[in-house]
CSV table of C-alpha atoms in Angstrom, one decimal:
chain,number,residue,atom,x,y,z
A,1,UNK,CA,54.8,-120.4,58.5
A,2,UNK,CA,56.9,-118.8,55.9
A,3,UNK,CA,58.5,-115.6,54.9
A,4,UNK,CA,55.7,-113.3,54.0
A,5,UNK,CA,57.4,-110.0,53.8
A,6,UNK,CA,60.9,-109.1,52.9
A,7,UNK,CA,61.8,-105.4,53.4
A,8,UNK,CA,58.1,-104.5,53.3
A,9,UNK,CA,57.6,-106.1,50.0
A,10,UNK,CA,55.5,-109.3,49.7
A,11,UNK,CA,58.0,-112.1,49.5
A,12,UNK,CA,56.1,-113.8,46.6
A,13,UNK,CA,57.0,-111.1,44.1
A,14,UNK,CA,60.6,-111.8,45.0
A,15,UNK,CA,60.5,-115.6,45.3
A,16,UNK,CA,58.6,-115.9,41.8
A,17,UNK,CA,61.7,-114.8,40.1
A,18,UNK,CA,63.8,-117.7,41.5
A,19,UNK,CA,61.2,-120.3,40.2
A,20,UNK,CA,61.0,-118.6,36.9
A,21,UNK,CA,64.8,-118.8,36.3
A,22,UNK,CA,65.6,-122.0,38.2
A,23,UNK,CA,62.9,-124.4,37.1
A,24,UNK,CA,63.4,-123.9,33.2
A,25,UNK,CA,67.1,-123.9,33.9
A,26,UNK,CA,66.9,-127.2,35.8
A,27,UNK,CA,64.7,-128.8,33.1
A,28,UNK,CA,67.2,-127.8,30.6
A,29,UNK,CA,70.0,-129.2,32.6
A,30,UNK,CA,68.3,-132.5,33.3
A,31,UNK,CA,67.4,-133.1,29.6
A,32,UNK,CA,71.0,-132.3,28.4
A,33,UNK,CA,72.6,-134.4,31.3
A,34,UNK,CA,70.4,-137.4,30.5
A,35,UNK,CA,71.0,-137.0,26.7
A,36,UNK,CA,74.7,-136.3,26.8
A,37,UNK,CA,77.2,-138.0,29.0
A,38,UNK,CA,79.7,-135.2,28.3
A,39,UNK,CA,77.4,-132.8,29.8
A,40,UNK,CA,76.8,-134.8,32.7
A,41,UNK,CA,80.5,-135.3,33.3
A,42,UNK,CA,80.6,-131.6,33.6
A,43,UNK,CA,77.6,-131.0,35.9
A,44,UNK,CA,78.3,-133.8,38.3
A,45,UNK,CA,76.7,-133.3,41.7
A,46,UNK,CA,75.6,-129.9,40.6
A,47,UNK,CA,72.8,-131.3,38.7
A,48,UNK,CA,70.7,-132.8,41.8
A,49,UNK,CA,71.9,-129.9,43.7
A,50,UNK,CA,70.3,-127.4,41.1
A,51,UNK,CA,67.2,-129.6,41.2
A,52,UNK,CA,67.0,-129.5,45.0
A,53,UNK,CA,67.3,-125.8,45.2
A,54,UNK,CA,64.5,-125.7,42.5
A,55,UNK,CA,62.4,-128.0,44.6
A,56,UNK,CA,62.8,-125.9,47.7
A,57,UNK,CA,62.1,-122.7,46.0
A,58,UNK,CA,58.6,-123.9,44.8
A,59,UNK,CA,57.0,-124.5,48.4
A,60,UNK,CA,58.6,-121.2,49.5
A,61,UNK,CA,57.0,-119.3,46.7
A,62,UNK,CA,53.6,-121.0,46.8
A,63,UNK,CA,53.4,-120.4,50.7
A,64,UNK,CA,54.2,-116.7,50.1
A,65,UNK,CA,51.6,-116.4,47.2
A,66,UNK,CA,49.0,-118.0,49.5
A,67,UNK,CA,49.8,-115.4,52.1
A,68,UNK,CA,49.6,-112.6,49.4
A,69,UNK,CA,46.3,-114.1,48.1
A,70,UNK,CA,44.8,-113.5,51.7
A,71,UNK,CA,45.9,-109.8,51.4
A,72,UNK,CA,44.6,-108.8,48.0
A,73,UNK,CA,41.0,-108.4,46.7
A,74,UNK,CA,39.1,-111.4,45.6
A,75,UNK,CA,39.7,-112.0,42.1
A,76,UNK,CA,39.0,-114.9,39.8
A,77,UNK,CA,42.3,-114.3,37.9
A,78,UNK,CA,44.2,-114.5,41.3
A,79,UNK,CA,42.3,-117.6,42.3
A,80,UNK,CA,43.3,-119.2,38.8
A,81,UNK,CA,46.7,-118.3,39.3
A,82,UNK,CA,46.9,-119.8,42.7
A,83,UNK,CA,45.4,-123.0,41.4
A,84,UNK,CA,48.0,-123.2,38.7
A,85,UNK,CA,50.7,-122.6,41.3
A,86,UNK,CA,49.5,-125.4,43.3
A,87,UNK,CA,50.2,-127.9,40.2
A,88,UNK,CA,53.8,-126.9,39.8
A,89,UNK,CA,55.3,-128.9,42.9
A,90,UNK,CA,54.6,-132.4,41.4
A,91,UNK,CA,56.5,-131.4,38.1
A,92,UNK,CA,59.5,-130.2,40.1
A,93,UNK,CA,59.5,-133.4,42.4
A,94,UNK,CA,59.7,-135.2,39.2
A,95,UNK,CA,62.5,-133.0,38.0
A,96,UNK,CA,64.4,-133.6,41.1
A,97,UNK,CA,63.9,-137.4,41.1
A,98,UNK,CA,65.0,-137.6,37.4
A,99,UNK,CA,68.0,-135.4,38.1
A,100,UNK,CA,69.1,-137.7,41.1
A,101,UNK,CA,68.5,-140.8,39.0
A,102,UNK,CA,70.4,-139.5,36.1
A,103,UNK,CA,73.3,-138.4,38.3
A,104,UNK,CA,73.2,-141.8,40.1
A,105,UNK,CA,73.1,-143.7,37.0
A,106,UNK,CA,75.9,-141.8,35.3
A,107,UNK,CA,78.1,-142.1,38.5
A,108,UNK,CA,77.4,-145.8,38.7
A,109,UNK,CA,78.0,-146.3,35.0
A,110,UNK,CA,81.3,-144.2,35.2
A,111,UNK,CA,82.5,-146.3,38.1
A,112,UNK,CA,81.8,-149.5,36.2
A,113,UNK,CA,83.4,-148.4,33.0
A,114,UNK,CA,86.5,-147.0,34.7
A,115,UNK,CA,87.0,-150.6,36.2
A,116,UNK,CA,86.5,-152.2,33.0
A,117,UNK,CA,88.3,-149.6,30.8
A,118,UNK,CA,85.4,-148.8,28.6
A,119,UNK,CA,83.6,-145.6,27.6
A,120,UNK,CA,80.7,-144.2,29.3
A,121,UNK,CA,79.2,-143.1,25.9
A,122,UNK,CA,78.2,-146.7,24.9
A,123,UNK,CA,77.3,-148.0,28.3
A,124,UNK,CA,73.6,-148.0,29.3
A,125,UNK,CA,72.3,-146.6,25.9
A,126,UNK,CA,68.8,-148.0,26.4
A,127,UNK,CA,68.6,-146.6,30.0
A,128,UNK,CA,70.0,-143.3,28.7
A,129,UNK,CA,67.4,-143.0,26.0
A,130,UNK,CA,64.7,-143.8,28.7
A,131,UNK,CA,66.1,-141.3,30.9
A,132,UNK,CA,66.2,-138.7,28.0
A,133,UNK,CA,62.7,-139.3,27.2
A,134,UNK,CA,61.5,-139.1,30.9
A,135,UNK,CA,63.5,-136.0,31.3
A,136,UNK,CA,61.9,-134.5,28.1
A,137,UNK,CA,58.4,-135.2,29.4
A,138,UNK,CA,59.1,-133.9,33.0
A,139,UNK,CA,61.2,-131.0,31.8
A,140,UNK,CA,58.7,-129.7,29.2
A,141,UNK,CA,55.9,-130.2,31.7
A,142,UNK,CA,57.4,-128.1,34.1
A,143,UNK,CA,58.5,-125.5,31.7
A,144,UNK,CA,55.0,-125.2,30.4
A,145,UNK,CA,53.5,-125.1,33.8
A,146,UNK,CA,55.8,-122.4,34.7
A,147,UNK,CA,54.8,-120.5,31.6
A,148,UNK,CA,51.1,-120.9,32.6
A,149,UNK,CA,51.5,-119.9,36.1
A,150,UNK,CA,53.7,-116.8,35.0
A,151,UNK,CA,51.0,-115.8,32.4
A,152,UNK,CA,48.1,-116.1,34.8
A,153,UNK,CA,50.1,-114.2,37.4
A,154,UNK,CA,50.9,-111.3,35.1
A,155,UNK,CA,47.2,-111.2,34.1
A,156,UNK,CA,46.0,-111.1,37.6
A,157,UNK,CA,48.5,-108.3,38.6
A,158,UNK,CA,48.2,-106.3,35.5
A,159,UNK,CA,44.5,-106.4,34.5
A,160,UNK,CA,42.9,-103.1,34.6
A,161,UNK,CA,46.1,-101.6,35.9
A,162,UNK,CA,47.3,-99.9,32.8
A,163,UNK,CA,45.9,-98.0,29.7
A,164,UNK,CA,46.7,-99.1,26.1
A,165,UNK,CA,47.2,-95.4,25.2
A,166,UNK,CA,49.7,-93.2,26.8
A,167,UNK,CA,48.7,-90.5,29.3
A,168,UNK,CA,48.5,-87.4,27.3
A,169,UNK,CA,50.7,-85.4,29.8
A,170,UNK,CA,53.4,-88.0,29.9
A,171,UNK,CA,53.6,-88.6,26.2
Protein backbone atom coordinates (compact mmCIF):
# COMPACT_ATOMS: atom_id res chain seq x y z
CA UNK A 1 0.00 0.00 0.00
CA UNK A 2 1.48 3.30 -1.10
CA UNK A 3 0.75 6.93 -0.58
CA UNK A 4 -2.75 7.68 -1.81
CA UNK A 5 -3.36 11.23 -0.64
CA UNK A 6 -0.99 14.05 0.19
CA UNK A 7 -2.60 16.92 2.06
CA UNK A 8 -5.98 15.86 0.68
CA UNK A 9 -4.80 15.76 -2.95
CA UNK A 10 -4.45 12.47 -4.84
CA UNK A 11 -0.74 11.65 -4.66
CA UNK A 12 -0.68 10.64 -8.32
CA UNK A 13 -1.15 14.21 -9.55
CA UNK A 14 1.93 15.21 -7.54
CA UNK A 15 4.13 12.15 -8.22
CA UNK A 16 3.55 12.36 -11.95
CA UNK A 17 5.60 15.57 -12.04
CA UNK A 18 8.60 13.73 -10.62
CA UNK A 19 8.40 11.10 -13.36
CA UNK A 20 7.82 13.65 -16.12
CA UNK A 21 10.97 15.53 -15.10
CA UNK A 22 13.30 12.76 -13.90
CA UNK A 23 12.81 10.06 -16.54
CA UNK A 24 13.65 12.28 -19.55
CA UNK A 25 16.45 13.95 -17.57
CA UNK A 26 17.86 10.52 -16.69
CA UNK A 27 17.56 9.41 -20.32
CA UNK A 28 19.47 12.48 -21.50
CA UNK A 29 22.13 12.02 -18.82
CA UNK A 30 22.61 8.34 -19.68
CA UNK A 31 22.96 9.10 -23.39
CA UNK A 32 25.46 11.92 -22.78
CA UNK A 33 27.47 9.91 -20.26
CA UNK A 34 27.63 6.89 -22.55
CA UNK A 35 28.76 8.98 -25.51
CA UNK A 36 31.08 11.46 -23.80
CA UNK A 37 33.61 10.37 -21.16
CA UNK A 38 34.08 14.01 -20.12
CA UNK A 39 30.40 14.19 -19.15
CA UNK A 40 30.64 10.85 -17.34
CA UNK A 41 33.65 12.14 -15.42
CA UNK A 42 31.52 15.02 -14.13
CA UNK A 43 28.48 12.89 -13.29
CA UNK A 44 30.25 10.03 -11.54
CA UNK A 45 28.05 8.20 -9.05
CA UNK A 46 25.27 10.75 -9.61
CA UNK A 47 24.32 8.96 -12.84
CA UNK A 48 23.20 5.64 -11.32
CA UNK A 49 21.80 7.53 -8.31
CA UNK A 50 19.61 9.67 -10.61
CA UNK A 51 18.51 6.54 -12.47
CA UNK A 52 17.66 4.84 -9.16
CA UNK A 53 15.51 7.77 -8.02
CA UNK A 54 13.74 7.69 -11.41
CA UNK A 55 13.22 3.96 -11.03
CA UNK A 56 11.75 4.32 -7.54
CA UNK A 57 9.43 7.13 -8.66
CA UNK A 58 7.71 5.04 -11.34
CA UNK A 59 6.10 2.38 -9.08
CA UNK A 60 5.09 5.09 -6.59
CA UNK A 61 3.40 6.99 -9.38
CA UNK A 62 1.70 3.97 -10.96
CA UNK A 63 0.50 2.65 -7.57
CA UNK A 64 -0.99 6.01 -6.70
CA UNK A 65 -2.49 6.19 -10.20
CA UNK A 66 -4.16 2.81 -9.75
CA UNK A 67 -5.62 4.05 -6.47
CA UNK A 68 -6.91 7.17 -8.26
CA UNK A 69 -8.36 5.06 -11.08
CA UNK A 70 -10.52 3.25 -8.50
CA UNK A 71 -11.79 6.61 -7.23
CA UNK A 72 -12.90 8.20 -10.52
CA UNK A 73 -15.67 7.32 -12.95
CA UNK A 74 -14.96 4.51 -15.41
CA UNK A 75 -13.67 6.02 -18.60
CA UNK A 76 -11.90 4.46 -21.61
CA UNK A 77 -9.41 7.35 -21.65
CA UNK A 78 -8.45 6.68 -18.03
CA UNK A 79 -8.10 2.96 -18.79
CA UNK A 80 -5.81 3.72 -21.77
CA UNK A 81 -3.72 6.03 -19.58
CA UNK A 82 -3.41 3.31 -16.93
CA UNK A 83 -2.35 0.72 -19.50
CA UNK A 84 0.30 3.03 -20.93
CA UNK A 85 1.52 3.85 -17.42
CA UNK A 86 2.05 0.16 -16.71
CA UNK A 87 4.41 -0.01 -19.72
CA UNK A 88 6.90 2.56 -18.38
CA UNK A 89 8.58 0.45 -15.69
CA UNK A 90 10.51 -1.84 -18.10
CA UNK A 91 11.93 1.21 -19.87
CA UNK A 92 13.05 2.79 -16.60
CA UNK A 93 14.55 -0.50 -15.41
CA UNK A 94 16.49 -0.47 -18.69
CA UNK A 95 17.62 3.10 -18.01
CA UNK A 96 18.82 2.14 -14.56
CA UNK A 97 20.70 -0.92 -15.85
CA UNK A 98 22.36 1.04 -18.66
CA UNK A 99 23.24 3.89 -16.26
CA UNK A 100 24.80 1.45 -13.79
CA UNK A 101 26.69 -0.33 -16.58
CA UNK A 102 27.98 2.95 -18.07
CA UNK A 103 29.11 4.13 -14.63
CA UNK A 104 30.77 0.80 -13.84
CA UNK A 105 32.47 0.62 -17.23
CA UNK A 106 33.74 4.17 -16.99
CA UNK A 107 35.00 3.61 -13.47
CA UNK A 108 36.78 0.38 -14.49
CA UNK A 109 38.27 2.00 -17.59
CA UNK A 110 39.41 5.02 -15.59
CA UNK A 111 41.09 2.76 -13.05
CA UNK A 112 42.86 0.75 -15.78
CA UNK A 113 43.99 3.83 -17.70
CA UNK A 114 45.24 5.63 -14.61
CA UNK A 115 47.39 2.59 -13.83
CA UNK A 116 48.66 2.48 -17.43
CA UNK A 117 48.93 6.27 -17.79
CA UNK A 118 46.62 6.32 -20.84
CA UNK A 119 43.57 8.42 -21.66
CA UNK A 120 40.00 7.20 -21.03
CA UNK A 121 38.87 8.79 -24.30
CA UNK A 122 40.43 6.04 -26.45
CA UNK A 123 39.96 3.05 -24.17
CA UNK A 124 36.95 0.87 -24.90
CA UNK A 125 35.72 2.76 -27.95
CA UNK A 126 33.69 -0.19 -29.35
CA UNK A 127 32.09 -0.74 -25.95
CA UNK A 128 31.37 2.98 -25.60
CA UNK A 129 29.72 3.00 -29.04
CA UNK A 130 27.59 0.00 -28.08
CA UNK A 131 26.66 1.66 -24.78
CA UNK A 132 25.76 4.86 -26.62
CA UNK A 133 23.51 3.02 -29.07
CA UNK A 134 21.87 1.06 -26.24
CA UNK A 135 21.39 4.22 -24.18
CA UNK A 136 19.83 5.94 -27.21
CA UNK A 137 17.37 3.08 -27.71
CA UNK A 138 16.40 2.89 -24.04
CA UNK A 139 16.47 6.65 -23.49
CA UNK A 140 14.36 7.49 -26.52
CA UNK A 141 11.98 4.62 -25.71
CA UNK A 142 11.53 5.89 -22.15
CA UNK A 143 11.06 9.48 -23.33
CA UNK A 144 8.48 8.51 -25.93
CA UNK A 145 6.62 6.40 -23.37
CA UNK A 146 6.57 9.29 -20.87
CA UNK A 147 5.14 11.51 -23.62
CA UNK A 148 2.48 8.94 -24.57
CA UNK A 149 1.47 8.49 -20.93
CA UNK A 150 1.34 12.23 -20.30
CA UNK A 151 -0.68 12.88 -23.44
CA UNK A 152 -3.21 10.19 -22.55
CA UNK A 153 -3.38 11.44 -18.96
CA UNK A 154 -4.04 15.00 -20.06
CA UNK A 155 -6.77 13.81 -22.42
CA UNK A 156 -8.32 11.71 -19.64
CA UNK A 157 -8.21 14.58 -17.15
CA UNK A 158 -9.35 17.39 -19.44
CA UNK A 159 -11.79 15.89 -21.95
CA UNK A 160 -15.16 17.59 -21.61
CA UNK A 161 -13.76 19.75 -18.78
CA UNK A 162 -13.34 22.99 -20.68
CA UNK A 163 -14.81 24.98 -23.54
CA UNK A 164 -12.92 26.12 -26.61
CA UNK A 165 -14.70 29.46 -26.32
CA UNK A 166 -14.34 31.75 -23.32
CA UNK A 167 -17.20 32.17 -20.89
CA UNK A 168 -19.00 35.39 -21.93
CA UNK A 169 -18.98 36.91 -18.42
CA UNK A 170 -15.27 36.13 -17.84
CA UNK A 171 -14.09 37.45 -21.23
